[in-house]
XYZ file of C-alpha atoms in Angstrom:
540
model
C 92.303 88.266 148.401
C 95.365 89.491 146.539
C 96.080 93.208 146.396
C 97.632 94.660 143.251
C 99.434 97.990 142.848
C 98.757 100.075 139.751
C 98.977 103.648 138.585
C 95.770 105.668 138.169
C 96.094 105.302 134.365
C 96.266 101.529 134.563
C 93.344 101.489 136.973
C 91.196 103.269 134.403
C 92.339 100.885 131.685
C 91.541 97.738 133.635
C 88.361 99.016 135.327
C 86.016 96.554 133.552
C 88.202 93.629 134.542
C 88.385 94.747 138.176
C 84.614 95.067 138.311
C 84.106 91.546 137.084
C 86.831 89.988 139.232
C 86.344 91.756 142.564
C 90.100 92.311 142.830
C 91.655 94.989 145.013
C 94.160 97.525 143.801
C 96.339 100.204 145.359
C 96.708 103.693 143.947
C 98.467 106.625 145.625
C 98.778 104.747 148.907
C 95.087 103.833 149.133
C 93.336 100.505 148.682
C 90.214 100.090 146.560
C 87.986 97.132 145.788
C 85.813 96.755 142.707
C 82.807 94.506 142.293
C 80.109 94.176 139.643
C 78.376 97.150 141.284
C 81.424 99.373 141.001
C 83.519 100.617 143.946
C 82.204 98.991 147.114
C 84.879 99.608 149.643
C 88.270 101.001 150.379
C 90.835 101.072 153.112
C 93.787 103.239 153.902
C 97.198 101.624 153.627
C 97.674 102.662 157.239
C 95.674 99.639 158.354
C 98.270 97.346 156.824
C 101.193 98.974 158.620
C 102.657 98.180 162.025
C 100.933 100.155 164.795
C 102.650 103.325 165.932
C 104.068 103.181 169.465
C 101.970 105.500 171.666
C 103.991 108.428 173.077
C 102.740 107.968 176.631
C 103.295 105.713 179.632
C 100.525 104.086 181.656
C 101.192 105.292 185.197
C 97.990 104.628 187.119
C 96.087 101.346 187.114
C 94.851 100.882 190.684
C 91.660 102.073 192.331
C 91.713 105.646 193.601
C 90.063 105.735 197.034
C 90.409 108.482 199.630
C 93.215 110.139 197.680
C 95.351 107.006 197.432
C 95.906 104.405 194.718
C 95.097 100.989 196.174
C 94.616 97.426 194.963
C 91.172 95.917 194.748
C 90.155 94.138 197.952
C 89.977 90.868 196.017
C 93.315 91.459 194.336
C 91.649 90.947 190.952
C 92.799 92.767 187.843
C 91.388 92.948 184.318
C 92.931 93.803 180.942
C 92.291 96.959 178.963
C 92.940 96.502 175.253
C 94.431 98.428 172.348
C 91.608 98.542 169.754
C 94.171 98.831 166.960
C 95.443 95.316 167.579
C 93.370 93.637 170.267
C 96.525 93.369 172.405
C 96.511 94.072 176.137
C 97.739 97.552 177.084
C 97.924 96.848 180.808
C 96.115 95.206 183.716
C 93.850 97.371 185.890
C 92.511 96.778 189.397
C 88.965 95.390 189.286
C 86.544 96.884 191.793
C 83.760 94.830 193.327
C 81.153 95.452 196.020
C 83.672 95.731 198.844
C 85.643 98.362 196.919
C 82.462 100.289 196.164
C 81.719 100.276 199.891
C 85.205 101.607 200.656
C 84.901 104.359 198.056
C 81.422 105.417 199.181
C 82.592 105.454 202.805
C 85.492 107.750 201.865
C 83.184 110.037 199.900
C 80.666 110.113 202.751
C 83.302 111.073 205.289
C 84.698 113.745 202.940
C 81.216 115.207 202.579
C 80.082 114.982 206.197
C 83.389 115.874 207.868
C 85.830 116.980 205.200
C 86.629 120.433 203.918
C 85.123 120.302 200.429
C 81.466 121.255 201.075
C 82.509 123.433 204.017
C 85.158 125.495 202.249
C 84.082 128.671 200.517
C 82.730 128.318 196.996
C 85.534 130.607 195.846
C 88.144 128.181 197.229
C 86.490 125.301 195.357
C 86.518 127.422 192.223
C 90.246 128.125 192.591
C 91.099 124.414 192.907
C 89.047 123.613 189.816
C 90.749 126.395 187.856
C 94.189 125.127 188.897
C 93.099 121.685 187.708
C 92.109 123.110 184.314
C 95.535 124.759 184.017
C 97.193 121.453 184.907
C 95.148 119.645 182.263
C 96.480 122.109 179.718
C 100.072 121.270 180.668
C 99.407 117.523 180.318
C 97.227 117.757 177.208
C 99.511 115.777 174.898
C 99.801 112.870 177.330
C 96.055 112.810 177.920
C 95.278 112.817 174.199
C 97.728 109.966 173.597
C 96.324 107.916 176.472
C 92.759 108.478 175.263
C 93.671 107.434 171.722
C 95.539 104.339 172.871
C 92.767 103.091 175.155
C 89.812 104.153 172.986
C 90.973 104.100 169.355
C 89.784 107.599 168.441
C 92.048 109.669 166.159
C 94.789 111.439 168.084
C 94.135 114.663 166.189
C 90.503 114.552 167.331
C 91.490 113.909 170.935
C 94.228 116.564 170.983
C 92.571 119.317 168.947
C 88.919 118.932 169.925
C 88.370 116.885 173.064
C 91.219 118.000 175.330
C 90.431 121.715 174.765
C 86.773 121.000 175.525
C 87.746 119.070 178.672
C 89.689 122.114 179.881
C 86.909 124.510 178.891
C 84.307 122.460 180.768
C 86.226 122.561 184.040
C 86.813 126.295 183.706
C 83.114 126.712 183.000
C 82.076 124.769 186.109
C 84.734 126.483 188.197
C 83.115 129.746 187.199
C 79.756 128.516 188.485
C 81.030 127.342 191.883
C 80.742 130.752 193.595
C 77.601 131.805 191.720
C 75.235 129.158 193.068
C 72.829 130.889 195.413
C 69.299 130.686 196.677
C 66.416 133.143 196.865
C 64.204 134.972 199.278
C 60.491 134.701 198.658
C 57.610 136.870 199.851
C 55.083 135.203 202.146
C 51.455 136.175 202.769
C 52.000 135.968 206.535
C 54.637 137.566 208.774
C 57.436 135.156 207.886
C 60.844 135.452 206.279
C 61.399 132.760 203.641
C 64.867 131.701 202.467
C 65.248 129.178 199.652
C 68.647 127.491 199.911
C 70.423 125.478 197.231
C 72.550 122.862 198.967
C 74.804 120.057 197.683
C 73.084 116.687 197.473
C 75.881 114.665 199.116
C 77.640 111.617 197.684
C 77.182 111.370 193.917
C 77.643 108.032 192.186
C 78.589 108.428 188.530
C 78.922 105.852 185.755
C 80.466 106.973 182.462
C 80.779 105.283 179.031
C 83.733 104.393 176.843
C 83.101 106.510 173.740
C 84.177 109.884 175.221
C 85.887 108.987 178.508
C 87.421 112.377 179.321
C 84.500 114.500 178.174
C 82.054 112.340 180.129
C 84.342 112.691 183.134
C 83.998 116.465 182.847
C 80.238 116.389 182.205
C 79.737 114.407 185.414
C 82.490 115.456 187.823
C 82.549 119.171 186.958
C 79.031 120.181 188.078
C 79.017 117.749 191.005
C 82.153 119.255 192.528
C 81.175 122.836 191.698
C 78.036 122.319 193.789
C 80.055 120.973 196.742
C 79.321 117.247 196.426
C 81.732 114.347 196.671
C 81.988 111.699 193.955
C 82.434 107.977 193.387
C 83.084 107.496 189.660
C 83.020 104.210 187.762
C 84.636 104.521 184.331
C 83.825 102.014 181.598
C 85.866 98.831 181.808
C 87.005 99.363 178.200
C 88.570 102.779 178.916
C 89.636 103.229 182.552
C 93.058 104.800 182.025
C 92.322 108.475 181.370
C 89.932 108.872 184.326
C 92.601 107.536 186.689
C 95.217 109.835 185.193
C 93.218 113.076 185.386
C 91.956 112.246 188.881
C 95.555 111.964 190.053
C 96.239 115.387 188.495
C 93.229 116.779 190.367
C 94.696 115.696 193.695
C 98.057 117.226 192.802
C 96.461 120.694 192.657
C 94.825 120.440 196.069
C 91.658 118.358 195.812
C 91.088 116.946 199.326
C 91.165 113.139 199.841
C 87.845 111.357 199.463
C 86.246 114.058 197.319
C 86.827 112.161 194.056
C 87.114 108.361 194.088
C 87.582 106.269 190.924
C 86.693 102.572 190.839
C 87.296 100.789 187.514
C 85.382 97.564 187.109
C 82.548 95.756 185.385
C 78.778 95.834 185.636
C 78.761 94.364 189.133
C 80.594 97.441 190.441
C 78.124 99.712 188.681
C 75.214 97.757 190.117
C 76.659 98.007 193.623
C 77.031 101.761 193.193
C 73.494 102.173 191.828
C 71.944 100.234 194.703
C 74.125 101.630 197.505
C 72.087 103.016 200.388
C 74.639 105.736 201.178
C 74.817 107.203 197.667
C 72.581 110.278 197.493
C 72.515 110.869 193.754
C 73.264 108.794 190.644
C 74.220 109.867 187.120
C 74.572 107.400 184.258
C 75.478 107.645 180.574
C 75.212 104.528 178.433
C 72.734 102.271 176.697
C 69.004 102.527 177.279
C 68.853 98.905 178.453
C 71.515 99.431 181.120
C 69.917 102.744 182.055
C 66.672 100.932 182.854
C 68.550 98.556 185.154
C 70.354 101.442 186.862
C 67.097 103.312 187.427
C 65.471 100.204 188.859
C 68.366 99.565 191.252
C 68.291 103.167 192.455
C 64.541 103.005 193.045
C 64.712 99.719 194.924
C 67.446 100.978 197.248
C 67.052 104.451 198.757
C 65.063 106.157 195.952
C 68.110 108.221 195.013
C 67.447 110.648 192.145
C 68.924 109.564 188.819
C 69.894 111.454 185.678
C 70.173 109.361 182.536
C 71.763 110.161 179.169
C 70.982 107.127 177.027
C 70.785 105.909 173.446
C 69.671 107.615 170.283
C 68.793 107.119 166.637
C 68.989 110.703 165.516
C 67.391 111.896 162.274
C 69.340 114.212 159.979
C 66.907 115.887 157.575
C 68.164 117.205 154.215
C 65.572 119.487 152.611
C 65.230 120.012 148.865
C 66.719 123.524 148.984
C 69.911 122.404 150.710
C 73.384 123.048 149.344
C 74.040 119.385 148.576
C 77.822 119.468 148.806
C 77.697 121.088 152.247
C 74.872 118.816 153.348
C 76.781 115.691 152.293
C 79.842 116.731 154.291
C 77.799 117.642 157.343
C 75.753 114.440 157.220
C 78.953 112.446 156.777
C 80.472 114.009 159.888
C 77.218 113.582 161.797
C 77.291 109.811 161.517
C 80.969 108.872 161.091
C 82.460 111.126 163.783
C 84.225 109.108 166.503
C 83.880 105.903 164.424
C 80.101 106.308 164.624
C 80.337 105.675 168.357
C 78.282 108.678 169.366
C 74.893 108.530 171.101
C 73.541 111.427 169.047
C 74.985 110.292 165.691
C 72.809 111.358 162.762
C 72.463 107.780 161.588
C 69.033 108.191 159.939
C 69.700 110.548 157.036
C 66.376 111.634 155.541
C 66.831 113.187 152.077
C 64.138 114.884 149.989
C 63.212 112.849 146.928
C 64.159 115.646 144.502
C 67.802 115.591 145.596
C 68.018 112.003 146.822
C 69.899 110.436 143.894
C 72.494 113.191 143.798
C 72.931 112.973 147.554
C 73.418 109.182 147.451
C 76.192 109.398 144.880
C 78.017 112.153 146.725
C 77.587 110.492 150.142
C 79.050 107.309 148.698
C 81.985 109.205 147.178
C 82.693 110.942 150.494
C 82.664 107.658 152.401
C 85.113 106.170 149.919
C 87.515 109.044 150.601
C 87.400 108.658 154.367
C 90.853 107.831 155.722
C 90.767 104.828 158.032
C 93.807 103.624 159.906
C 96.070 103.860 162.925
C 94.599 106.750 164.941
C 98.079 107.962 165.869
C 98.894 108.659 162.226
C 98.393 112.208 160.964
C 95.436 112.675 158.649
C 93.509 109.604 159.812
C 89.795 110.368 160.163
C 88.611 107.029 161.557
C 90.272 104.593 163.909
C 89.115 101.175 165.109
C 85.916 100.394 166.990
C 86.292 100.022 170.745
C 86.362 96.217 171.094
C 85.488 92.904 169.520
C 81.922 92.936 170.882
C 81.085 96.266 169.258
C 82.988 95.268 166.110
C 80.940 92.091 165.661
C 77.688 93.883 166.482
C 78.278 96.445 163.717
C 79.096 93.765 161.131
C 75.882 91.908 162.038
C 73.834 95.049 161.509
C 75.490 95.569 158.130
C 74.607 91.992 157.195
C 71.052 92.664 158.345
C 70.841 95.723 156.104
C 71.910 93.703 153.078
C 69.496 90.871 153.882
C 66.582 93.251 154.377
C 66.998 94.705 150.881
C 68.824 97.993 151.438
C 71.390 98.875 148.768
C 74.982 98.692 149.998
C 76.665 101.673 148.334
C 80.066 101.448 150.022
C 81.912 99.624 152.777
C 80.238 96.765 154.565
C 83.301 94.841 155.687
C 86.114 94.790 158.218
C 89.535 96.223 157.429
C 92.887 94.608 158.053
C 93.807 91.324 159.678
C 93.994 92.614 163.254
C 92.246 95.188 165.355
C 88.635 96.341 165.108
C 88.493 98.417 161.930
C 85.219 98.678 159.982
C 84.846 100.251 156.553
C 82.737 103.433 156.371
C 79.421 101.992 155.204
C 76.593 103.705 153.306
C 73.166 102.166 152.597
C 70.586 103.655 150.250
C 66.945 102.630 149.745
C 66.584 102.139 153.483
C 63.064 101.634 154.828
C 61.819 102.635 158.285
C 61.109 99.050 159.355
C 64.662 97.827 158.750
C 66.857 97.207 161.791
C 69.530 99.557 160.437
C 66.908 102.338 160.534
C 65.472 101.414 163.944
C 68.320 100.224 166.169
C 71.262 102.158 167.540
C 74.192 100.590 165.666
C 76.898 102.741 167.300
C 79.212 102.353 164.355
C 80.200 103.846 160.963
C 76.961 103.028 159.140
C 74.896 105.667 157.316
C 71.301 104.890 156.320
C 69.837 107.082 153.562
C 66.041 107.348 153.551
C 63.870 109.204 151.015
C 60.990 111.547 151.930
C 58.419 113.668 150.050
C 57.239 116.480 152.330
C 57.657 118.040 155.783
C 54.608 116.448 157.382
C 55.831 113.009 156.353
C 59.439 113.438 157.483
C 58.435 114.898 160.850
C 56.155 111.936 161.497
C 58.812 109.425 160.483
C 61.601 111.185 162.376
C 59.514 111.097 165.564
C 58.496 107.461 165.068
C 61.111 106.042 167.441
C 61.527 105.306 171.135
C 64.550 107.596 171.140
C 64.635 111.382 171.337
C 68.192 112.542 171.893
C 69.079 114.826 168.975
C 68.370 115.742 165.354
C 69.789 117.763 162.487
C 68.025 119.933 159.898
C 69.681 121.268 156.757
C 67.728 123.947 154.885
C 68.040 127.529 153.675
C 64.432 128.298 154.624
C 64.083 129.727 158.141
C 60.374 128.885 158.250
C 61.077 125.251 157.419
C 63.863 125.166 160.027
C 61.541 126.572 162.700
C 58.716 124.200 161.806
C 60.875 121.084 161.917
C 62.920 122.023 164.985
C 59.796 122.732 167.045
C 58.027 119.583 165.848
C 60.831 117.118 166.590
C 60.621 115.437 170.004
C 64.315 115.551 170.838
C 66.550 117.300 173.349
C 68.809 119.017 170.803
C 68.161 120.205 167.240
C 71.133 121.356 165.188
C 70.147 123.601 162.266
C 72.716 123.669 159.442
C 75.312 122.270 161.840
C 75.821 119.133 163.959
C 77.722 117.932 167.023
C 78.138 121.386 168.540
C 78.905 120.784 172.223
C 79.604 124.145 173.807
C 79.980 124.035 177.585
C 76.886 126.215 178.065
C 74.564 124.179 175.790
C 72.384 121.726 177.753
C 72.337 118.150 176.433
C 69.904 115.337 177.132
C 67.011 113.393 175.726
C 63.281 112.968 175.383
C 61.511 109.613 175.691
C 63.834 106.602 176.142
C 66.933 108.692 175.504
C 66.880 109.603 179.192
C 65.977 112.440 181.504
C 67.847 115.343 183.033
C 70.315 117.615 181.285
C 74.096 117.820 181.280
C 76.275 120.855 180.583
C 75.133 124.406 181.006
C 73.351 125.814 184.042
C 70.814 122.969 183.955
C 73.477 120.437 184.949
C 73.807 122.125 188.346
C 70.211 121.199 189.183
C 71.236 117.544 189.126
C 73.492 118.027 192.146
C 71.550 120.465 194.319
C 68.831 120.060 196.933
C 66.297 122.843 197.483
C 65.554 123.744 201.097
C 63.001 126.279 202.372
C 63.814 127.996 205.689
C 60.912 129.891 207.271
C 61.255 132.144 210.329
C 58.701 134.497 211.993
C 58.921 138.244 211.568
C 57.915 140.719 214.291
C 56.943 144.258 213.330
C 58.721 144.215 209.920
C 59.418 147.543 208.287
C 58.198 146.092 204.994
C 56.799 142.852 203.623
């Protein structure tokens, strides 16, 4: 389709013609498209420009086992792609079962014989703090690498995620020398100690949407508790985990304590079913989580923590400040290209403010800046890969076919890369796939409700239970809804607040166990009771 360039005055003059023709036009560096229903979509001119050269070099692309970068035993390598173009960034060593065995063996030796669990907790804390300082020095490189491999906006990576990565490791470093047991009174003449001990070798599998933050959520508490780790990053985004793990060793992390094995599902399956892995942690889809849990159970019954999918409700009450609610709901679903497990993708809006909300949500989506994530001011980059890209477009098609009203977006952007227009649907019904399934993309579904009892029932009518948002000025309404929702996190008049101390995890099929905060330490500790006789105690 041809794209024409006009001034804002000419646009207004020819608006009826554009609506009837479906032509695109450019005004003030932005692209718009008109159809018979008015503005349907837009794209930033950034998408049509040549990609910016990333200001970082890929240094590490082998497996990291026992403190050394090594090739895969098979010699196989796989490509990791630039989501902006679909081009290969580099080739990375591909781990298989033999490599998993090597990594687990190194972690086992480091736990059973090495210094990490035997050194003082204060020494572990100091190494983790030095690592956090080192991350701060390399923040720009890490943000660039994360953006290049993942597609998220550089400003998001640099200004939000890298500071949180550093904060998380300082938080867990602070816990390392504060993990202690208890003494308990006994009815008989016995002294009872309750010890909290490291579990052993922790297998960890992290997703591609927040590679560095998931690295911190998993590795931080495991190491603070004195465990050793075998980490499998997602095959789509292996580069940042390898980079930061190398930095960790440069500040004194002993060999074998942290091993990183990029690869595909077969490597994850080998890790989940390994008889010498003592604990497993997984973040990803619910379907894969079920397979991971099954493999762990069928092997050595290793305990598993799971942080899985979500279809989070975001409830806009009739007393809400609509402008603020629109912006918050927009961020809740479109943040990180919609690739967020807790995205507020079911936006429930009270019927009295629904029409106003729809128009303003549509207008906000049309203003969203989509383009090369390295360019300043870009709010939304490309989706992670072609599989996710095609999945999102199929869900959008499903929404149209099922009778929802497409208010904006609905199409891909540009001729290369995996860009999807910010998409808003109104008149969405609960039985539609776009209201039931986790799309994991920039698609907002607007649903209408009448009263609290109804919206609570509908919000809970899902297999998921990860998070929810409530926007109201009434504290009684906020308390009622937040206590009634069967989810692990409820954000009231805010969303996506991920402080290091706030526990995160799900109800129902969104997983079990909690990450971040003090609760994350429980995932990596065993509880041992030691009972010894007492003779003639001075007190009981």
